[in-house]
Tab-separated table of C-alpha atoms in Angstrom:
chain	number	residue	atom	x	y	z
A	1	UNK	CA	47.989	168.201	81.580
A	2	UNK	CA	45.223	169.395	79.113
A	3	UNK	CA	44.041	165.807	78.324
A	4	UNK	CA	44.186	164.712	82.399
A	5	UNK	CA	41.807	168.297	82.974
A	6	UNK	CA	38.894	167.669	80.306
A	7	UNK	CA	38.989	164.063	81.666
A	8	UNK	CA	38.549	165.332	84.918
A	9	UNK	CA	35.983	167.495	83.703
A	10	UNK	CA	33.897	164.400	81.968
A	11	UNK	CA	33.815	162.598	85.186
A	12	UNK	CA	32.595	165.392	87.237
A	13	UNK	CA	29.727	166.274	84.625
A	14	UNK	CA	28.909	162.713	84.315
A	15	UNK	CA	28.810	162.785	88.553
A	16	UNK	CA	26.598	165.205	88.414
A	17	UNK	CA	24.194	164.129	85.398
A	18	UNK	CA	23.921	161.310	87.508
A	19	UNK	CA	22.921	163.248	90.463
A	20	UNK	CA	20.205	164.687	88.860
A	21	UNK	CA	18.728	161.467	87.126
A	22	UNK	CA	19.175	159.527	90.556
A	23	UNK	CA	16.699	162.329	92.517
A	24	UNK	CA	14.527	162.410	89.751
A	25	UNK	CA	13.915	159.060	89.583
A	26	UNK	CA	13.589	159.014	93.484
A	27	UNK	CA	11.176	161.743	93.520
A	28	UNK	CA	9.016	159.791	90.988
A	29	UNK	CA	9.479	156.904	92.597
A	30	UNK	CA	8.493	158.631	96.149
A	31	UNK	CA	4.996	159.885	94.334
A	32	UNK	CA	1.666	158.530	95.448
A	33	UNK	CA	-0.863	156.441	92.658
A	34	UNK	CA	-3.091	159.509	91.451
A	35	UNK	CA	-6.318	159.041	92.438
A	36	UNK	CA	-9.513	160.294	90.396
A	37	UNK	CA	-12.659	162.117	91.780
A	38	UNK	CA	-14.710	159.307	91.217
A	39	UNK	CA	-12.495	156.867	93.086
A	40	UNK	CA	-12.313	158.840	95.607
A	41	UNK	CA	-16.423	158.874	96.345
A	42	UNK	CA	-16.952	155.659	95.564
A	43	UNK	CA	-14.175	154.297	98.094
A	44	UNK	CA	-15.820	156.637	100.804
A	45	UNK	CA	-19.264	155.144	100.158
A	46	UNK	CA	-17.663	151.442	100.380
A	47	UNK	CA	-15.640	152.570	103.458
A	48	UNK	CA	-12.280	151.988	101.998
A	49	UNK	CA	-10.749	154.435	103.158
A	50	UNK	CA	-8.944	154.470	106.637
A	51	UNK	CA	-7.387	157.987	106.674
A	52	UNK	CA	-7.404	161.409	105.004
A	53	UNK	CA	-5.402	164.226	105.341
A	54	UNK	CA	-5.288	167.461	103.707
A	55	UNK	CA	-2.843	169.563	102.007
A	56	UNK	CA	-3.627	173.032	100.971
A	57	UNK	CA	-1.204	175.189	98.629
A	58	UNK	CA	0.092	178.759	99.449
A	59	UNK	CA	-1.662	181.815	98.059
A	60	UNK	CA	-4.892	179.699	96.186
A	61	UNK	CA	-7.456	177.654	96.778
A	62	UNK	CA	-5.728	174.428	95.596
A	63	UNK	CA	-4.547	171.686	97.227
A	64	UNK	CA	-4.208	167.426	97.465
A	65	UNK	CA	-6.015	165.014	99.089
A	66	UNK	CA	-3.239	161.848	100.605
A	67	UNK	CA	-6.032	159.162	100.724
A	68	UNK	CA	-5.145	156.143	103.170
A	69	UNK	CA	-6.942	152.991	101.993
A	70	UNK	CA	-7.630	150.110	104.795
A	71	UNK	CA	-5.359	147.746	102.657
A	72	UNK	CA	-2.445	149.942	103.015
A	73	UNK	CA	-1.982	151.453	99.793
A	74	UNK	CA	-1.739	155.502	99.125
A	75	UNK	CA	-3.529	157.254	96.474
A	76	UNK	CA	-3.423	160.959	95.888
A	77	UNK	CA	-5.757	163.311	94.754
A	78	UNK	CA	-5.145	167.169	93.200
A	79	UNK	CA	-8.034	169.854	93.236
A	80	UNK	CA	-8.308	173.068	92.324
A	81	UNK	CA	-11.031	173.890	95.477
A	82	UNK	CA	-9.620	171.376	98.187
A	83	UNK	CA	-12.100	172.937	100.566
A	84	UNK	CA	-14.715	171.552	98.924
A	85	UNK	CA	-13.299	167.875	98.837
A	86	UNK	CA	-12.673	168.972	102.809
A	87	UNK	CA	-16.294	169.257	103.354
A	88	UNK	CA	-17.270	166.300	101.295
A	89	UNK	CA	-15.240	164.291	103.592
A	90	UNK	CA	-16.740	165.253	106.765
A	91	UNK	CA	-20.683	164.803	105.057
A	92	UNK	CA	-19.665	160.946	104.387
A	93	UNK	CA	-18.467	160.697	108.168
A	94	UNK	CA	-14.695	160.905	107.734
A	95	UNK	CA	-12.381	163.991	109.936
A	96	UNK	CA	-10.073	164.888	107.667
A	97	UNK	CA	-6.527	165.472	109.072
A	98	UNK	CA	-5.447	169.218	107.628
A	99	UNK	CA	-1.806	170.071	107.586
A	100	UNK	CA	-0.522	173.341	106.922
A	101	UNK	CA	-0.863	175.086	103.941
A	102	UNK	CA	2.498	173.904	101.819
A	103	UNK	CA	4.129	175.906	99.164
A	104	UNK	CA	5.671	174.998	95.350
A	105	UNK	CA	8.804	173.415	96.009
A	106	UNK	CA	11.384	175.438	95.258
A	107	UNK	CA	14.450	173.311	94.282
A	108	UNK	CA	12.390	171.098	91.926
A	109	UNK	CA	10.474	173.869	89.980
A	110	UNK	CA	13.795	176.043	89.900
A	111	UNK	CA	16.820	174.624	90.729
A	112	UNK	CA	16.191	171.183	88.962
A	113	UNK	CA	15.752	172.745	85.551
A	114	UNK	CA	18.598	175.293	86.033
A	115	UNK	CA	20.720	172.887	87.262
A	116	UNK	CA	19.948	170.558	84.254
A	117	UNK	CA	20.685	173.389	81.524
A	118	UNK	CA	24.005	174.372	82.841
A	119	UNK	CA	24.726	170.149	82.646
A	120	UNK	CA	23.911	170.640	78.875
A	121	UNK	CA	25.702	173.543	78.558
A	122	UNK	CA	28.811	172.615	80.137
A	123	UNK	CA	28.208	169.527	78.031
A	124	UNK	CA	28.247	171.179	74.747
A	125	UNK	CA	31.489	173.431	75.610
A	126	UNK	CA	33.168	170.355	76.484
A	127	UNK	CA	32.295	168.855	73.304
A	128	UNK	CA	33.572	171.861	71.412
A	129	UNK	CA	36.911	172.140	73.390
A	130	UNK	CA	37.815	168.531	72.398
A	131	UNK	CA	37.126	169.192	68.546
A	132	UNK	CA	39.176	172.614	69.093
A	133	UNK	CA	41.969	170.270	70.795
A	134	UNK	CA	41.608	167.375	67.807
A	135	UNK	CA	42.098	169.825	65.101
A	136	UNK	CA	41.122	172.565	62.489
A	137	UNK	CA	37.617	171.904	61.811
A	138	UNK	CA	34.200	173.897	62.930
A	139	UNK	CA	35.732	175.611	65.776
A	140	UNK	CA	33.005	177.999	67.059
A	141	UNK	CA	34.934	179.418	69.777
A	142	UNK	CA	37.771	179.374	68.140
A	143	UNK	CA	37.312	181.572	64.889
A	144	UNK	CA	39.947	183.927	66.120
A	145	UNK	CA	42.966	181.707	66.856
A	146	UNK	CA	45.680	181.316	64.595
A	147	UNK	CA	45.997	178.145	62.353
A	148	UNK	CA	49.925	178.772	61.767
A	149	UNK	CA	51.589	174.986	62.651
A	150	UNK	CA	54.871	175.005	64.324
A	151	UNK	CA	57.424	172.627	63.986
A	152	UNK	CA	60.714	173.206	65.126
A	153	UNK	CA	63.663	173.564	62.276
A	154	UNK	CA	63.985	169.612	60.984
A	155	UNK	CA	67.955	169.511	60.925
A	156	UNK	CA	67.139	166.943	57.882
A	157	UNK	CA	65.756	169.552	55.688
A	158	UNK	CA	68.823	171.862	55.173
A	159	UNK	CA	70.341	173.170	51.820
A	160	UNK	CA	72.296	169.963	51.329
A	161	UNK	CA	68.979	169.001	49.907
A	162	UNK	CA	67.978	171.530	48.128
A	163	UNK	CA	69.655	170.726	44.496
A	164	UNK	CA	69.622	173.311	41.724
A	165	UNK	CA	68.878	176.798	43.859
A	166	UNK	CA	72.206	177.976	43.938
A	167	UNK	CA	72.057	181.300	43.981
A	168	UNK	CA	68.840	181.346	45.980
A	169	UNK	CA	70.793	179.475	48.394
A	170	UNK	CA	73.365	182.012	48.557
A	171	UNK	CA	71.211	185.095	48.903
A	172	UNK	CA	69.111	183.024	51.568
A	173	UNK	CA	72.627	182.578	53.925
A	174	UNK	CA	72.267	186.032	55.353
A	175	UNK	CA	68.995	185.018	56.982
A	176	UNK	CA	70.346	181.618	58.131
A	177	UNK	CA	73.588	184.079	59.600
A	178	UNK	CA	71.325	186.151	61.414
A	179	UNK	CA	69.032	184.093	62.853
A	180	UNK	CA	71.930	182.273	64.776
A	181	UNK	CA	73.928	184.882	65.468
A	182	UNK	CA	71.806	188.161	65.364
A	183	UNK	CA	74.144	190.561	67.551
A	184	UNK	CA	76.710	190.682	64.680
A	185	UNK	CA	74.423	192.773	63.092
A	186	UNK	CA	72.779	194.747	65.036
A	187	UNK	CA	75.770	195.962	67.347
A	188	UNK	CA	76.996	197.589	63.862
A	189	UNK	CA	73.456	198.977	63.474
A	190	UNK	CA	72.255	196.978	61.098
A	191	UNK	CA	68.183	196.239	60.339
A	192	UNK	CA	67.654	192.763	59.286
A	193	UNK	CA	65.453	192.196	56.771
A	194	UNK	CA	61.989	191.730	58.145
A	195	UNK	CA	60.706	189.533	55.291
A	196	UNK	CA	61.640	187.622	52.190
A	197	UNK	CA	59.253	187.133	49.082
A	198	UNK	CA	59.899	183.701	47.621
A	199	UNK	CA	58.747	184.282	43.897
A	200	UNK	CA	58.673	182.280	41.122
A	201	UNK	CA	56.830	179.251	38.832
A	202	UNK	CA	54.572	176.831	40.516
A	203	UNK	CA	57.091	173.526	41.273
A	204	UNK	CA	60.183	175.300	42.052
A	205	UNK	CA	61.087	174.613	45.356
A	206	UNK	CA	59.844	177.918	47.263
A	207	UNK	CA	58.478	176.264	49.800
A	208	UNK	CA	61.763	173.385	50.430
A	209	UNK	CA	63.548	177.060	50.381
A	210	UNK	CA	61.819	178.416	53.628
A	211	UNK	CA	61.971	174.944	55.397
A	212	UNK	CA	65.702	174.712	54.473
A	213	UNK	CA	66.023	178.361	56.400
A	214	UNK	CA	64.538	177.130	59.506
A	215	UNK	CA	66.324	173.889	59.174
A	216	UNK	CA	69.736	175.464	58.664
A	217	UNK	CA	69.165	177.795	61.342
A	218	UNK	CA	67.820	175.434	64.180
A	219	UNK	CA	64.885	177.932	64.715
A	220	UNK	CA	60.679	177.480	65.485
A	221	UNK	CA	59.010	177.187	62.020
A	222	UNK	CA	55.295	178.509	61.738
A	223	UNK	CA	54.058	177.198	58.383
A	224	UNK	CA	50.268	178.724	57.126
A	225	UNK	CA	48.402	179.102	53.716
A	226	UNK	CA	47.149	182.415	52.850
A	227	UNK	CA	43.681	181.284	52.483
A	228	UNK	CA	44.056	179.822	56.123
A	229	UNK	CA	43.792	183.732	57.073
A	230	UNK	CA	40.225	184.567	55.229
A	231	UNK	CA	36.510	183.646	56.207
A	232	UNK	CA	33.144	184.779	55.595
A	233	UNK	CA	32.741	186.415	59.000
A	234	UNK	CA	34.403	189.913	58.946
A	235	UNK	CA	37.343	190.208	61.450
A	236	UNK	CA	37.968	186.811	61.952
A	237	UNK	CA	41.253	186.867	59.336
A	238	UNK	CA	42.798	189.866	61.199
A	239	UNK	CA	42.771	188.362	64.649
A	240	UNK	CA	44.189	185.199	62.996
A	241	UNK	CA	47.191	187.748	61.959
A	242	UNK	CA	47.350	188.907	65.696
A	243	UNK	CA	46.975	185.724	66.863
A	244	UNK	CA	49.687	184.470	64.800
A	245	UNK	CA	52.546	187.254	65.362
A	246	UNK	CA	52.197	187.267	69.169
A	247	UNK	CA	52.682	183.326	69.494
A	248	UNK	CA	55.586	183.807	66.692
A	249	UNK	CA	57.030	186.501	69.463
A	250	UNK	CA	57.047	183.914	72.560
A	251	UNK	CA	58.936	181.843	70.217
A	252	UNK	CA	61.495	184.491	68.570
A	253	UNK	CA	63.819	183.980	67.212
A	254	UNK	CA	61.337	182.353	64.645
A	255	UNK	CA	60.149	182.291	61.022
A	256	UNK	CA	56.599	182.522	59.716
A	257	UNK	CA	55.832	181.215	56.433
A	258	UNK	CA	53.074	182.233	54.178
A	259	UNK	CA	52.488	179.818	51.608
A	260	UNK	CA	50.638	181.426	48.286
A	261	UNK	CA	50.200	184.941	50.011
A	262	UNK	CA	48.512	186.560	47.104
A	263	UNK	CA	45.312	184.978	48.421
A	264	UNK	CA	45.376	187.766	51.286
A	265	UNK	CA	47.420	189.995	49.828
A	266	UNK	CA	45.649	190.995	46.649
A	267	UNK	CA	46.232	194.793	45.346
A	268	UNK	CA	43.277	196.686	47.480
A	269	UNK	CA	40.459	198.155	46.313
A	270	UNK	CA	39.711	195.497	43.998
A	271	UNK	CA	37.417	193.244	45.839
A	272	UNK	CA	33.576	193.509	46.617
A	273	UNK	CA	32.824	195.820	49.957
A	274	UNK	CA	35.676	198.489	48.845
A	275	UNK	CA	37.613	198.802	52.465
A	276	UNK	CA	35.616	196.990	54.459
A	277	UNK	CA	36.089	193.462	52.365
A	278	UNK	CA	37.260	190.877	55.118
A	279	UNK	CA	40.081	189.982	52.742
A	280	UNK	CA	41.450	193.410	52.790
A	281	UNK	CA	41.086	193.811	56.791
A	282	UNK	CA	43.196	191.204	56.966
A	283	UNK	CA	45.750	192.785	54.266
A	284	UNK	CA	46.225	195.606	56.540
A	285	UNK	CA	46.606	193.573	59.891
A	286	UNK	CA	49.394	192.083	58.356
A	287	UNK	CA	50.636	195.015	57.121
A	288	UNK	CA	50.841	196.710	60.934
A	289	UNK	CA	52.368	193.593	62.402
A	290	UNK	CA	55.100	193.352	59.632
A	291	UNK	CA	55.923	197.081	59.867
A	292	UNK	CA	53.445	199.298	62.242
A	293	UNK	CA	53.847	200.721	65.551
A	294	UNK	CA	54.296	197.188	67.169
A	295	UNK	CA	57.745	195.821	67.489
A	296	UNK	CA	58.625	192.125	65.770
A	297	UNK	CA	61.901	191.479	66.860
A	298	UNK	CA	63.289	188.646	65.679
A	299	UNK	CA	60.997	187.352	63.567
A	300	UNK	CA	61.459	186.794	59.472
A	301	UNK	CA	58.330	186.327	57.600
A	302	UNK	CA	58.700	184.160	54.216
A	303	UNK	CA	56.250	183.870	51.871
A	304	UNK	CA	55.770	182.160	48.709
A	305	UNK	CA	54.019	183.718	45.545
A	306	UNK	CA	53.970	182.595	41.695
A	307	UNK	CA	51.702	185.830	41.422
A	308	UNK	CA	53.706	188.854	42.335
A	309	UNK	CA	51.829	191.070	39.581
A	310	UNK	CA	48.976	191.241	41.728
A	311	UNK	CA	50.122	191.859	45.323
A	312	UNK	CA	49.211	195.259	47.025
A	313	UNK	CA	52.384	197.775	46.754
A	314	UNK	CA	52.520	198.331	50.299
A	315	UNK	CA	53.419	194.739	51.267
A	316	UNK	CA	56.089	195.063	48.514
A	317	UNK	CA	58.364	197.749	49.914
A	318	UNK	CA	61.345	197.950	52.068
A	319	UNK	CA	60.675	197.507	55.615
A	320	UNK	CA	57.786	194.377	54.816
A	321	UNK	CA	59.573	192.443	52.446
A	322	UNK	CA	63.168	193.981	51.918
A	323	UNK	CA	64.565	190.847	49.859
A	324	UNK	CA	62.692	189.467	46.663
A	325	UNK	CA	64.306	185.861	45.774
A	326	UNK	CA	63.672	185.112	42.041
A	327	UNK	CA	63.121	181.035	42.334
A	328	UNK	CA	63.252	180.230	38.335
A	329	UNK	CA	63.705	177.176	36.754
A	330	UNK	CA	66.773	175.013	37.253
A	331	UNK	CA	69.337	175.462	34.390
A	332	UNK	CA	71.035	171.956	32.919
A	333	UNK	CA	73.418	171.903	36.083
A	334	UNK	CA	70.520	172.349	38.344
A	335	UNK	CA	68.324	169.627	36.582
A	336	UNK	CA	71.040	167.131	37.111
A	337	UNK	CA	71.851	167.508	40.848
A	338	UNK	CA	67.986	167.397	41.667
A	339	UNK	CA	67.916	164.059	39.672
A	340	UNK	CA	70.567	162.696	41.480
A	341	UNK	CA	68.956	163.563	44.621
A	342	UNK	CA	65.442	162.216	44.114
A	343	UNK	CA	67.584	158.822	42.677
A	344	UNK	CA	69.292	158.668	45.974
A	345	UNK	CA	66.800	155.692	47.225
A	346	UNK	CA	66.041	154.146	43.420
A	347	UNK	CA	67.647	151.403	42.209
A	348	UNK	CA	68.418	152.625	38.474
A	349	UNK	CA	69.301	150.538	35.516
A	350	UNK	CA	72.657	150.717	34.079
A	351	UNK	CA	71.986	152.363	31.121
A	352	UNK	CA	70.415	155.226	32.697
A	353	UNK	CA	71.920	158.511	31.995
A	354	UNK	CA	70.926	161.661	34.719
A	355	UNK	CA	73.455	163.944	32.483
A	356	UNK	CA	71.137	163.233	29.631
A	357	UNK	CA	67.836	163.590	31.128
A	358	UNK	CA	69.288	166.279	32.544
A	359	UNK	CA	70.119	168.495	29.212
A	360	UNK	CA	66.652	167.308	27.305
A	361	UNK	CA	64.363	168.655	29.904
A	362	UNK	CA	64.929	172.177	29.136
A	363	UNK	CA	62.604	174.558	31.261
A	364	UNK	CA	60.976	171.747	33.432
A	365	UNK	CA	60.906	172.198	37.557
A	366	UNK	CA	62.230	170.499	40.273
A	367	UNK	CA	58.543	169.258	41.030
A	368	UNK	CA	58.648	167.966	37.541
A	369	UNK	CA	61.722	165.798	37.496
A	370	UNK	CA	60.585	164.538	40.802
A	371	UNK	CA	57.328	163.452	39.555
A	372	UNK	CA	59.813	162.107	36.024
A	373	UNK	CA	60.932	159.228	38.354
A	374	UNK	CA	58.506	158.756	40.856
A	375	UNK	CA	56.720	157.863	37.480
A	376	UNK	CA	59.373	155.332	36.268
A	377	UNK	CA	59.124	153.634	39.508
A	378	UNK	CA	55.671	153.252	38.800
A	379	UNK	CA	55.923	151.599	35.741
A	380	UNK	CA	59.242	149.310	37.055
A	381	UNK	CA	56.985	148.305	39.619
A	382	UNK	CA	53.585	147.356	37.527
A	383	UNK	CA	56.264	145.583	35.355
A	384	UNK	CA	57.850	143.348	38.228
């Protein structure tokens, strides 16, 4: 419906730019040759001319001669002092023909140019409305709005493949329990927790964590970077927040993921501008909508960290981010089931042992052992 209303909107500006052009042209068209001074005697002396009327202007002296020539063409002459053209006339024998003084007209020396910049205007915000629909670019009306991206939970991406996160898994059910079923709890009185900090190494699977949530629990999925919150222009990060929790509330029950939050929320009071740094405005809008006055009912916010040493205490306690989920390295168990899983689609040789890649990769990540045979494909393939 969007699409069918700014095309609407291109044919009707276009309609009218046309308009304008059109009557223009035809007033241009409409205009009489111009006629010089100089001309005009020297066709008087020669008796060229078969007609002359006069045209004085409102409020001044000034006027236009429409000159009549005796082969049927129209010139036009402009003069400050028409009176005196008036009287030159009627020395070289002529009676001049004076019409009523005439003023400025108003629609072309008004209307026409007002007309033409709210064209251009309209022109311009239609231009910006399409990049705002196209994507996340310059959006100059658009500062304040959320970037967040929803997707709805992809059944595919569930903890079936999530190898080697266990016990991650397992401390991660509760939220998958409550977000289908959340009555269970809170008839017994129960808070849920409002937020869950994914920590850990770079590579571990924080992020496949959250998706698995949503995807296990069938719920809206709001997906954002933390430097996707801060920009130059103070304010603009905090209405993002705003922006953010109240579309995650038309879509509750919901989870919003924050992917490297210690970009936003850095320890305060460490930044240039004390208080008033944009970065820390931000900090506490968050702060409010996670746990403030405002209500966030069924809504979990995830984020993902590999610097928790350096968040601000107050997004750390209970009633922000109850649960803290250690995501470490996968132990020799863990290595081999996310082998297995990234060799679901490879053809592998027969003398290729998982097991034993598996136990001499001691302390390497998930993102590591995928990138292990993505490499090996590689090479199979540049060796036919």
């Amino acid at each position: 419906m969007k699409q069918k209303g700014r095309g609407f909107n291109s044919y009707l500006f276009f309609i009218f730019l046309l308009f304008i052009t059109t009557f223009l042209l035809f007033q241009v068209k409409n205009q009489q040759e111009e006629y010089t001074y100089q001309e005009f005697v020297t066709d008087m002396e020669a008796d060229k001319i078969h007609e002359i009327v006069v045209v004085p202007y409102e409020n001044n002296e000034a006027g236009r001669l429409e000159v009549q020539l005796r082969d049927g063409s129209d010139r036009v002459l402009h003069a400050t002092d028409i009176h005196e053209l008036e009287l030159l006339a009627r020395e070289k024998g002529y009676n001049p023909f004076v019409k009523e003084a005439e003023g400025e007209s108003w629609f072309l020396t008004t209307m026409v140019p007002l007309l033409v910049i709210i064209a251009v205007a309209f022109f311009f915000l239609m231009m910006m409305n399409a990049q705002n629909a196209g994507g996340a670019g310059s959006k100059m009306m658009n500062f304040g709005k959320s970037r967040a991206k929803m997707t709805l939970g992809d059944k595919e991406v569930n903890f079936s493949v999530v190898a080697g996160l266990k016990e991650e898994k397992e401390e991660l059910e509760e939220i998958v329990d409550f977000l289908k079923s959340p009555s269970k709890y809170t008839q017994l009185g129960a808070r849920i927790p409002k937020g869950v900090l994914l920590e850990g190494p770079p590579g571990t699977g924080k992020t496949l964590l959250a998706k698995a949530v949503a995807g296990e629990a069938g719920v809206p999925f709001f997906s954002i970077s933390g430097s996707d919150f801060v920009e130059m222009y103070v304010g603009v990060g905090a209405s993002r927040v705003r922006d953010m929790f109240e579309e995650a509330k038309k879509n509750a029950p919901c989870i919003v993921f924050i992917d490297e939050i210690d970009a936003v929320a850095r320890r305060r009071g460490t930044g240039m501008g004390g208080g008033h740094d944009e970065r820390e405005q931000t900090l506490n809008q968050l702060l409010v909508e996670m746990d403030g006055f405002g209500v966030n009912e069924g809504i979990i916010v995830m984020a993902a960290t590999n610097r928790v040493d350096i968040l601000d205490p107050a997004i750390l306690r209970p009633g922000r981010f109850d649960r803290k989920v250690t995501v470490g390295s996968p132990d020799v168990g863990g290595r081999e089931e996310i082998l297995k899983v990234h060799a679901r689609k490879k053809p592998l040789g027969d003398d290729v042992d998982l097991k034993q890649i598996a136990q001499t990769t001691a302390g390497v990540t998930g993102a590591d052992l995928e990138n292990l045979l993505n490499e090996a494909d590689i090479n199979a393939a540049k060796s036919d």
